[in-house]
Coordinates of C-alpha atoms and ligand atoms in Angstrom, one line a residue:
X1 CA -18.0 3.4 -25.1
X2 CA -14.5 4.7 -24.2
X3 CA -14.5 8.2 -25.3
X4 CA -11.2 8.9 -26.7
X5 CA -9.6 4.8 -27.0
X6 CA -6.9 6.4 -29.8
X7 CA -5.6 8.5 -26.8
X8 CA -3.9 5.6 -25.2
X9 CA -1.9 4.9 -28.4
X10 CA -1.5 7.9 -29.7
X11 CA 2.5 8.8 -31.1
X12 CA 3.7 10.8 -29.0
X13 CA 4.5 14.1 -31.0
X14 CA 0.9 14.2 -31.6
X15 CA 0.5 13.3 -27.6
X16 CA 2.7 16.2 -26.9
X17 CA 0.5 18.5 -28.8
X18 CA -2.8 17.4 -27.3
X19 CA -1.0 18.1 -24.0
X20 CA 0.2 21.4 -25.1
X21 CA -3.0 23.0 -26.2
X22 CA -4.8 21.7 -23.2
X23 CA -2.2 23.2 -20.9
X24 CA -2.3 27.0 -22.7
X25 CA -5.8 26.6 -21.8
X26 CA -6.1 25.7 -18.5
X27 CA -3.0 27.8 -17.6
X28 CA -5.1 31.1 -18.6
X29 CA -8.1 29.9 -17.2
X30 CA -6.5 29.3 -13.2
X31 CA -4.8 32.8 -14.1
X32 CA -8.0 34.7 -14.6
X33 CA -10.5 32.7 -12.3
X34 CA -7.9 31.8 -9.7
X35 CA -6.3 34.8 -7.2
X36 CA -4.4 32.5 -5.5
X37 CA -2.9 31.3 -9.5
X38 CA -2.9 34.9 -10.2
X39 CA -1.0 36.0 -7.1
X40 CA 1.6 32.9 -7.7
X41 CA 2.0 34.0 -11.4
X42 CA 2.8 37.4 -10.1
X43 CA 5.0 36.4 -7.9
X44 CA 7.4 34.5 -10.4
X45 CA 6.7 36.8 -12.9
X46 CA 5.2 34.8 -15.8
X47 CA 1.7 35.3 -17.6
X48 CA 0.0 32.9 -19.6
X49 CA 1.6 34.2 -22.5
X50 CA 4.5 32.6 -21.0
X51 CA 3.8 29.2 -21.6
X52 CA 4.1 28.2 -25.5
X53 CA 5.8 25.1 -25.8
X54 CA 6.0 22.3 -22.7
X55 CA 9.3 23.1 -21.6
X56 CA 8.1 26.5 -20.4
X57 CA 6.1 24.2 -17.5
X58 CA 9.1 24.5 -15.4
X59 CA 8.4 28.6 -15.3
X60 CA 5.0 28.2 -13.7
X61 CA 4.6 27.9 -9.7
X62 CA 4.5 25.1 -7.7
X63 CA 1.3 23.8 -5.7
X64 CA 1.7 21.8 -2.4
X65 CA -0.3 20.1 0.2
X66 CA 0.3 23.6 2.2
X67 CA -1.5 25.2 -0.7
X68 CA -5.0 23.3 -0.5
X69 CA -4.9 24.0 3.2
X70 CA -4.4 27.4 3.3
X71 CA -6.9 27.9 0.7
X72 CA -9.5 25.8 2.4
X73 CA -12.1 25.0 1.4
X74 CA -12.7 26.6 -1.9
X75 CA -9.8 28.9 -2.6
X76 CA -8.7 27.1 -5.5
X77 CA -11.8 26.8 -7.1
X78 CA -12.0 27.8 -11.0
X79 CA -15.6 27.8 -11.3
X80 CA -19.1 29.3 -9.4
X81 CA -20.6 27.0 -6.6
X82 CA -23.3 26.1 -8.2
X83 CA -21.8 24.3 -11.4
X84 CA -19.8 22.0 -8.8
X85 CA -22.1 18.5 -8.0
X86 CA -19.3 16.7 -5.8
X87 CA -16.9 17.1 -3.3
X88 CA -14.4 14.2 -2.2
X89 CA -12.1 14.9 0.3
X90 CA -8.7 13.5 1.5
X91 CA -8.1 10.5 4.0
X92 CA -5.9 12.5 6.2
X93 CA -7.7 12.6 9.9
X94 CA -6.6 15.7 11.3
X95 CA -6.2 19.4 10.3
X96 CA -7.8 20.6 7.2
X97 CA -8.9 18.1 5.0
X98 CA -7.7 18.6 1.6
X99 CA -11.1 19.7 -0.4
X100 CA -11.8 18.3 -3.7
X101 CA -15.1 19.8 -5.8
X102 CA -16.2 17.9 -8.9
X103 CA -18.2 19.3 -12.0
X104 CA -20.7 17.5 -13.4
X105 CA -17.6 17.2 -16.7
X106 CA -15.5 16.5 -14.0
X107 CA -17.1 13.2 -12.7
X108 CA -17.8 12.5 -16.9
X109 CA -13.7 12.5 -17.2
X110 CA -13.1 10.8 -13.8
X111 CA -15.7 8.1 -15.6
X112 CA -13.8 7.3 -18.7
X113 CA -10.7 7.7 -17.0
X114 CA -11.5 5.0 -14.4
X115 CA -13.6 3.0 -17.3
X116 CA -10.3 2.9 -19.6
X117 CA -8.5 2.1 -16.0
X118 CA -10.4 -1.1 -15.4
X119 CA -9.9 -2.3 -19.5
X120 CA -6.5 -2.0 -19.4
X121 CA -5.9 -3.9 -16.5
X122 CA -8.2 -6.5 -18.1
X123 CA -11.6 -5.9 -17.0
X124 CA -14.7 -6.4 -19.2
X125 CA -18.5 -5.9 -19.4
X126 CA -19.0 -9.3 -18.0
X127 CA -16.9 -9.1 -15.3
X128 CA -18.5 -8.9 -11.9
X129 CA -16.4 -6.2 -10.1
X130 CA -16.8 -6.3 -5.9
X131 CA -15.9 -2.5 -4.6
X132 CA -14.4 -2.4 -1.4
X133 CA -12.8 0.8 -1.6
X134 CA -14.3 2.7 1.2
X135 CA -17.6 4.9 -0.3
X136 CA -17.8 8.3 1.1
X137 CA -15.7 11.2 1.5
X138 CA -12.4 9.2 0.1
X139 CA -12.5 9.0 -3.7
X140 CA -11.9 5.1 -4.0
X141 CA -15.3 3.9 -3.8
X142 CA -17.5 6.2 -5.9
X143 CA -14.4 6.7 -8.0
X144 CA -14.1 2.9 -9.0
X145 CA -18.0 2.5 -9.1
X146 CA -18.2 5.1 -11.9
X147 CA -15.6 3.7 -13.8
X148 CA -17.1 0.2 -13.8
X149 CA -20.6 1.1 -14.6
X150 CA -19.4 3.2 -17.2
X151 CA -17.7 0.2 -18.8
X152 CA -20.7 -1.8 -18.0
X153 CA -19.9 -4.3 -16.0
X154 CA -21.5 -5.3 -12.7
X155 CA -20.2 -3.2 -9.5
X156 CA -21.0 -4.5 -6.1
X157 CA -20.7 -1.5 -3.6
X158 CA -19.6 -3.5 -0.6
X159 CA -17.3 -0.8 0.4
X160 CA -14.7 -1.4 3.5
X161 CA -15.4 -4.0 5.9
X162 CA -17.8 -6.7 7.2
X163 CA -15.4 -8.8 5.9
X164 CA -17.4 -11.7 6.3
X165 CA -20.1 -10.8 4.0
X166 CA -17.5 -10.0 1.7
X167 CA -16.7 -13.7 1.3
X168 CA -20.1 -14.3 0.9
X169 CA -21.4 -12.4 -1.5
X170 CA -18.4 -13.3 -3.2
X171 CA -18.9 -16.5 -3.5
X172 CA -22.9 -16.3 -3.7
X173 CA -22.9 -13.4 -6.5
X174 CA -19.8 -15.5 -8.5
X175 CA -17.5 -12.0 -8.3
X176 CA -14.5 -12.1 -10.7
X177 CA -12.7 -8.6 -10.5
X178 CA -12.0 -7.4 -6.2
X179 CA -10.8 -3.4 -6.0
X180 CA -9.5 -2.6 -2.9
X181 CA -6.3 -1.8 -0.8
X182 CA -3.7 -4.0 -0.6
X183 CA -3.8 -4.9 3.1
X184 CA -7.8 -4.9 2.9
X185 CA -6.5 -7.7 0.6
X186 CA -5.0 -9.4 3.2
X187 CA -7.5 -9.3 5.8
X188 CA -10.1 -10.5 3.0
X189 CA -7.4 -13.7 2.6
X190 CA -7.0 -14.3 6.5
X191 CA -11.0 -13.9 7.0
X192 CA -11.4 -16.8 4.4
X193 CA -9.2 -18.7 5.7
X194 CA -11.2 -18.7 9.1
X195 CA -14.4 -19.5 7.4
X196 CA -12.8 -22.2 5.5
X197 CA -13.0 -20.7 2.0
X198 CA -10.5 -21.3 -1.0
X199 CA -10.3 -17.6 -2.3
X200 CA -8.6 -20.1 -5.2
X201 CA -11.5 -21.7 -6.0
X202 CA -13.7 -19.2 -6.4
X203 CA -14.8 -16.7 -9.5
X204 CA -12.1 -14.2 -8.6
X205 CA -9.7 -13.5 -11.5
X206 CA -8.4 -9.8 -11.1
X207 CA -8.1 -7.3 -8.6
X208 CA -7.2 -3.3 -8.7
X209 CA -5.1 -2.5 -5.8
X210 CA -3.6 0.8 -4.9
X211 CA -4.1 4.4 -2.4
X212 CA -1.2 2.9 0.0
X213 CA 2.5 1.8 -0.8
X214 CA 2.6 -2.1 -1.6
X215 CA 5.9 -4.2 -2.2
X216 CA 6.1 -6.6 -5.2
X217 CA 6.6 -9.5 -2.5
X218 CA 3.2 -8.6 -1.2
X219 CA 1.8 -8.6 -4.9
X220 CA 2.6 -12.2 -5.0
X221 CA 1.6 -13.2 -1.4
X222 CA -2.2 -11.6 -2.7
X223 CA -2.1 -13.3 -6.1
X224 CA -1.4 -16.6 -4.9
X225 CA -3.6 -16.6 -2.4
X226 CA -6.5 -15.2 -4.1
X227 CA -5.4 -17.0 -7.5
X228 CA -5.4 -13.7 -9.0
X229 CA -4.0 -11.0 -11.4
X230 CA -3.2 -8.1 -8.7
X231 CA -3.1 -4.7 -10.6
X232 CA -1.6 -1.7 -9.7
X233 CA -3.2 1.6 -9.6
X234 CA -2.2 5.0 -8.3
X235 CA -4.0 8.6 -8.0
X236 CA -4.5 10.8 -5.2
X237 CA -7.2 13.4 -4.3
X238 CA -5.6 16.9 -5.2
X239 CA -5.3 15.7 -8.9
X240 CA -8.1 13.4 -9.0
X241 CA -8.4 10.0 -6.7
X242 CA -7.7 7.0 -8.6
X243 CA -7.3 7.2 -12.1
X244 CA -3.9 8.9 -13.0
X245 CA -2.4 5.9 -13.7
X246 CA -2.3 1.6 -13.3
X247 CA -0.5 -1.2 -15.1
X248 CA -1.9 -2.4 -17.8
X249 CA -2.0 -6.7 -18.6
X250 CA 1.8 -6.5 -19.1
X251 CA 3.0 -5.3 -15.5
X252 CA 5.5 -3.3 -16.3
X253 CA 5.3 0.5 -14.8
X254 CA 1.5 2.0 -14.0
X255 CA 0.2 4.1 -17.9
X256 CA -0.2 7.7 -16.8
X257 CA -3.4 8.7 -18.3
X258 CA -1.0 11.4 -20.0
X259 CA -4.0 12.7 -22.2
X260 CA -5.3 14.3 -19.2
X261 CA -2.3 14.8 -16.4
X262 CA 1.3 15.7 -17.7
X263 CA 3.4 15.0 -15.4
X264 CA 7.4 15.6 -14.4
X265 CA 10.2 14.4 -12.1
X266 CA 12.3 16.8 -9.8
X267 CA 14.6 16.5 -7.5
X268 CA 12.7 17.6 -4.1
X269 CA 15.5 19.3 -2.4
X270 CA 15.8 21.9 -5.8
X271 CA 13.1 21.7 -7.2
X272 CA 14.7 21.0 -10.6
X273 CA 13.1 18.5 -13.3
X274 CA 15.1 15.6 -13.9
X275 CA 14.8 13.1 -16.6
X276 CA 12.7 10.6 -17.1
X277 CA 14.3 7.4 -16.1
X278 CA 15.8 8.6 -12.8
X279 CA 14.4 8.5 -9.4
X280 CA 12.4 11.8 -7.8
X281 CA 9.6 13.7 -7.0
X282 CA 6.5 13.3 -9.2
X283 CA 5.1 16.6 -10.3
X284 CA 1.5 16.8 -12.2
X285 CA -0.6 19.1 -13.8
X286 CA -3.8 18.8 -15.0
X287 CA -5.0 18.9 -18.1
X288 CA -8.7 19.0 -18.0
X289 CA -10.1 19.2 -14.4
X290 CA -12.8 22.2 -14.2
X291 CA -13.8 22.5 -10.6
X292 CA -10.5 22.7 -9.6
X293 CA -7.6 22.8 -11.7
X294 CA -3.8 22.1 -10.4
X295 CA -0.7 23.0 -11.7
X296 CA 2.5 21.2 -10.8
X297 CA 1.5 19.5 -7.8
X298 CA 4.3 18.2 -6.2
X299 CA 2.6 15.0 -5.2
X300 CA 5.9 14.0 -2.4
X301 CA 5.8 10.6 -4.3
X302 CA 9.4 9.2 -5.5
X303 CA 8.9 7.4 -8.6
X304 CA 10.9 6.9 -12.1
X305 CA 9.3 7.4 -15.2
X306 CA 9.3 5.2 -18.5
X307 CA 8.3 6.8 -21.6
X308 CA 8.6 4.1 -23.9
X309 CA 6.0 2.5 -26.0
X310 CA 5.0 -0.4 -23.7
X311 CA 4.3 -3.8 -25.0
X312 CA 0.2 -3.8 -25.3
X313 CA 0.7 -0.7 -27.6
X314 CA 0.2 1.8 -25.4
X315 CA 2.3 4.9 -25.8
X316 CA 1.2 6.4 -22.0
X317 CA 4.5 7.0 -19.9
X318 CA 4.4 4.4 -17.6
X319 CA 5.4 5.1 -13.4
X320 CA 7.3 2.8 -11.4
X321 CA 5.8 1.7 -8.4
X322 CA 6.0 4.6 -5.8
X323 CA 9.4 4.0 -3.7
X324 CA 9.0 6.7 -0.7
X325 CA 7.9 10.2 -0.2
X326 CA 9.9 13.1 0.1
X327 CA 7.7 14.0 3.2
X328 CA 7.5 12.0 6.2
X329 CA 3.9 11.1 5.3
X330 CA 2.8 7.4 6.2
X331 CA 0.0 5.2 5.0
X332 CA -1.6 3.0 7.2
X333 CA -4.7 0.7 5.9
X334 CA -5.4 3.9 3.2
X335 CA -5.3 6.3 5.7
X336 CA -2.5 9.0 5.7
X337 CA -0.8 9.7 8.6
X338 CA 2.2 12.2 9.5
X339 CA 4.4 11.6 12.4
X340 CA 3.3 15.3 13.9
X341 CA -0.1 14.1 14.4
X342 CA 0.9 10.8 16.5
X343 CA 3.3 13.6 18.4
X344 CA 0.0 16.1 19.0
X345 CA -1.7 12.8 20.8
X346 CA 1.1 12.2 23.0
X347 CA 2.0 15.3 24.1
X348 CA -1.7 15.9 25.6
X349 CA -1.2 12.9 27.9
X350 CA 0.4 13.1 30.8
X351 CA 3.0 10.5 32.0
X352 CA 4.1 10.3 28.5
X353 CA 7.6 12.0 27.6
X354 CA 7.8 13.4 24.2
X355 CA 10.2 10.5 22.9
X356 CA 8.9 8.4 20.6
X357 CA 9.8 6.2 17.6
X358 CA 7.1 4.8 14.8
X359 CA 8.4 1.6 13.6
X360 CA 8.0 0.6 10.4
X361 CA 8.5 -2.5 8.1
X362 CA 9.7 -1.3 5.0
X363 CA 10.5 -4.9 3.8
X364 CA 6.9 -5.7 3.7
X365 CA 5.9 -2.6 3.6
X366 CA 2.5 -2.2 5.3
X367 CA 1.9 -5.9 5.3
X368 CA 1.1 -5.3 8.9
X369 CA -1.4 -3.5 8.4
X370 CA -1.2 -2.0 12.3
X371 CA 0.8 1.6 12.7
X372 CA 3.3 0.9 15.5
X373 CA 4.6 3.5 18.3
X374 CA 7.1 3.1 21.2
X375 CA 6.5 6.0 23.7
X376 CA 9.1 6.3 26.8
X377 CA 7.2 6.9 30.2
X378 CA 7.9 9.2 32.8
X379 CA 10.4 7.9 35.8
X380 CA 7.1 8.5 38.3
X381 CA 4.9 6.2 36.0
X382 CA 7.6 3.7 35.0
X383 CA 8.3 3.1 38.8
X384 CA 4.5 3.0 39.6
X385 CA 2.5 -0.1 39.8
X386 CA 1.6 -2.3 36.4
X387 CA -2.0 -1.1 36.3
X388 CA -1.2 2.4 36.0
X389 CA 1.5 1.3 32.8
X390 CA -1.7 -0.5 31.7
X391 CA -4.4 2.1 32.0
X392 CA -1.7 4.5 30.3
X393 CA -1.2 2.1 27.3
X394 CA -5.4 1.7 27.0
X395 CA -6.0 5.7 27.2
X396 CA -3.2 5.8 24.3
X397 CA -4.6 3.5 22.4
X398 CA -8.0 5.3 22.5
X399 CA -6.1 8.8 22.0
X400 CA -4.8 7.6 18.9
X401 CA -7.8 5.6 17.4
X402 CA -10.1 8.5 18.0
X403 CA -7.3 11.3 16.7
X404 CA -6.0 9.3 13.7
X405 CA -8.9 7.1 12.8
X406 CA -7.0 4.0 12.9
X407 CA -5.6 1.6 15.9
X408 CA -2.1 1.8 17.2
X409 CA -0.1 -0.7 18.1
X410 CA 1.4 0.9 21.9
X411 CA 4.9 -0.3 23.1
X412 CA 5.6 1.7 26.6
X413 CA 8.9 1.6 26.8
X414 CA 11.5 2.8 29.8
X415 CA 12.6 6.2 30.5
X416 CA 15.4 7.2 28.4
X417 CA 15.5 4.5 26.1
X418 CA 14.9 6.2 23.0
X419 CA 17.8 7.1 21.7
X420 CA 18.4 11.0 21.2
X421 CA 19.7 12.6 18.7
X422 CA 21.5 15.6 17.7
X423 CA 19.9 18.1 15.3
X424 CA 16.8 16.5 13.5
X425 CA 14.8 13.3 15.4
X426 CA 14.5 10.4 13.3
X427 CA 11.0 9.3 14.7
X428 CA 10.1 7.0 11.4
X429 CA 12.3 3.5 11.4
X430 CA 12.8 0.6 10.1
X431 CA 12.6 -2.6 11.6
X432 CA 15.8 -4.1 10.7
X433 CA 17.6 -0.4 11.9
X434 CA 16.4 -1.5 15.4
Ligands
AMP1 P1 -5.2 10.1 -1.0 O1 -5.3 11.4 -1.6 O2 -5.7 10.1 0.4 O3 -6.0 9.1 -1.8 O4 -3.7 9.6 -0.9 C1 -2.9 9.7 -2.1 C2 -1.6 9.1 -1.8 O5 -1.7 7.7 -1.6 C3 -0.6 9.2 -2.9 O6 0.1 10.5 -2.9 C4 0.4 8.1 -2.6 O7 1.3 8.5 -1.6 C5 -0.5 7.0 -2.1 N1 -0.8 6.0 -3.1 C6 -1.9 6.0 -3.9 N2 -1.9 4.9 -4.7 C7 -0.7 4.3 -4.5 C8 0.0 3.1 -5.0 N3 -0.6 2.4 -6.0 N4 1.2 2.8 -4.6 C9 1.8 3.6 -3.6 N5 1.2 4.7 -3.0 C10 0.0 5.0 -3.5
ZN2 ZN1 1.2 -1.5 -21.3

């Protein structure tokens, strides 16, 4: 059913070579259907011609986040409109979304990728699988639904929320395999609870968790209180959605589905590829996306790659789990947030002064599951009566839920108690740094 099973275990000379003539191909093809590629190739002076072994990757250009939006919507594309059937789109709530179009052999890939996804974390035709990755413009849902139904097991599209039912159908429909976020995870655990449900004593086995930073601490708070297997899985919308990589049975590192994304580590600040092993930015290409194709996307992730074979047999690279971002990005309940956007809401409400600090828990990272902002009010408003403080903290509240798509925690704090500082502002900290 899998299409290409020896791909996983494949040595990796032969890998390598695979990787190679898919890249000479897809390299030429961005070049002559791209103008942006073409332009970018100009600029560094390389052709295709350039590229004959896979150490003449680092001569190609870089693609960013900036990239996607300045060519929105379709400036990347490598094909004509009509050929494309799908387009996802990133969870980020303001701005240009990033655009993602989909062939119909693009959603066929995305398929096997996300079927061989599911089997090596341990899923199985008979496994029940509950989907509560969101459906709609975010890859998750229809991403995971694919995947499962091409592996032939049963998908249940519950997709985010009505947690409640959730438990239900659950229990009622006996599922064994849950995919969702991580702190989805949590709420599903603290909704049980309130219904009085063991989450233990139910079908549930496995569950796929990924599209936000999770700790390992937070792995085993899920798994013991589902009685589960918690896998982790990683992809993103500019190369995919989910499906670049997850941890197989073993847990050791997240397989990079290698046959179709080659990936490398650089240093953000130079730009440089580092070795496998040590910590940086993670840099993909891929390797068999038509609609559109992506060379070295600097994906802002920090993570450390491990090339060797892995205990089940696989011979994929595997990724640590990501560690940070070399942007100041955040994730909050799979939605990403930057700290400029939280700044644009404030700045259009008055009484607010343009100090603020997002605080962070970076010990359980994201385990609350709420984004939380400390603004300093104005002397006039500060001074003024509660209610006023009060009505200021509700419009914020509704500022930032309607801007950002998600609630904020608000902390109004005195004027002038933010600390300044020279040079840079260091608006994103940490808990214990306060
Ligand atoms: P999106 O394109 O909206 O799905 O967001 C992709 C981003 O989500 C990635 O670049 C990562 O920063 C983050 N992400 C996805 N999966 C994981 C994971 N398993 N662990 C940590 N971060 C993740
Ligand atoms: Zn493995």
């Amino acid at each position: 059913m899998i299409r290409d099973p020896e791909h996983e275990k494949m040595p990796r000379r032969e890998l390598e070579q695979l990787q190679l003539e898919r890249l000479k191909v897809k390299v030429r093809e961005v070049y002559e259907k791209v103008p942006y590629y073409r332009q970018a190739f100009k600029e560094k002076g390389v052709t295709p011609d350039h590229v004959q072994t896979l150490a003449d990757l680092v001569k190609l250009p870089f693609t960013s986040k900036l990239d996607f939006r300045d060519n929105y919507p379709f400036g990347l594309m490598a094909v004509p409109h009509e050929q494309v059937v799908r387009i996802h789109s990133s969870s980020g709530t303001t701005g240009k979304p990033i655009i993602a179009p989909y062939t119909q052999g693009d959603i066929d890939t995305w398929a096997e990728i996300m079927a061989r996804t599911l089997a090596a974390g341990g899923t199985t035709k008979y496994d029940v699988m509950q989907n509560a990755y969101g459906y709609g413009l975010f890859t998750g849902g229809l991403g995971f639904h694919y995947g499962a139904e091409r592996l032939g097991c049963t998908v249940i599209p519950t997709s985010g929320g009505n947690t409640k039912r959730q438990i239900l159908l659950l229990q009622d429909l006996e599922t064994t395999v849950i995919t969702c976020t991580p702190s989805y995870a949590l709420i599903l655990c603290e909704t049980a609870l309130d219904m009085g449900v063991d989450l233990r004593e139910t079908k549930l086995r496995l569950g796929f968790m990924g599209a936000e930073p999770w700790s390992e601490q937070m792995r085993k708070d899920v798994e013991e209180r589902m009685g589960i297997s918690a896998i982790n899985i990683y992809g993103l919308t500019e190369i995919i959605g989910p499906g670049v990589s997850v941890e197989c049975t073993h847990k050791c590192g997240m397989h990079i589905a290698e046959d179709h994304f080659l990936v490398e580590i650089i240093n953000p600040k130079s730009g440089e590829q580092i070795p496998y092993g040590e910590e940086g930015e993670l840099v993909i290409t891929t390797l068999t996306k038509e609609a559109q194709p992506v060379l070295r996307f600097r994906t802002r992730d920090i993570v450390s790659l491990n090339p060797e074979p892995c205990e089940c047999g696989r011979t994929l690279a595997r990724m640590s789990r990501v560690t940070g971002r070399s942007d100041d990005m955040l994730i909050v309940r799979g939605v990403n947030v930057f700290p400029s956007q939280i700044e644009s809401v404030l700045l259009d409400v008055e009484g607010v002064e343009p100090h603020y600090l997002i605080v962070v828990d970076r010990q359980h990272q994201f385990k609350s599951d709420e984004l939380e902002v400390w603004i300093e009010v104005s002397e006039a408003v500060f001074s003024d009566e509660i209610q006023k403080m009060e009505d200021l903290e509700k419009r914020l509240r509704a500022e930032m839920d309607s801007v950002l798509g998600i609630s904020a925690r608000i902390k109004l704090v005195e004027p002038r108690t933010i600390a300044r500082t020279e040079g840079k502002a260091k608006r994103v900290v940490d808990r214990s740094e306060l």
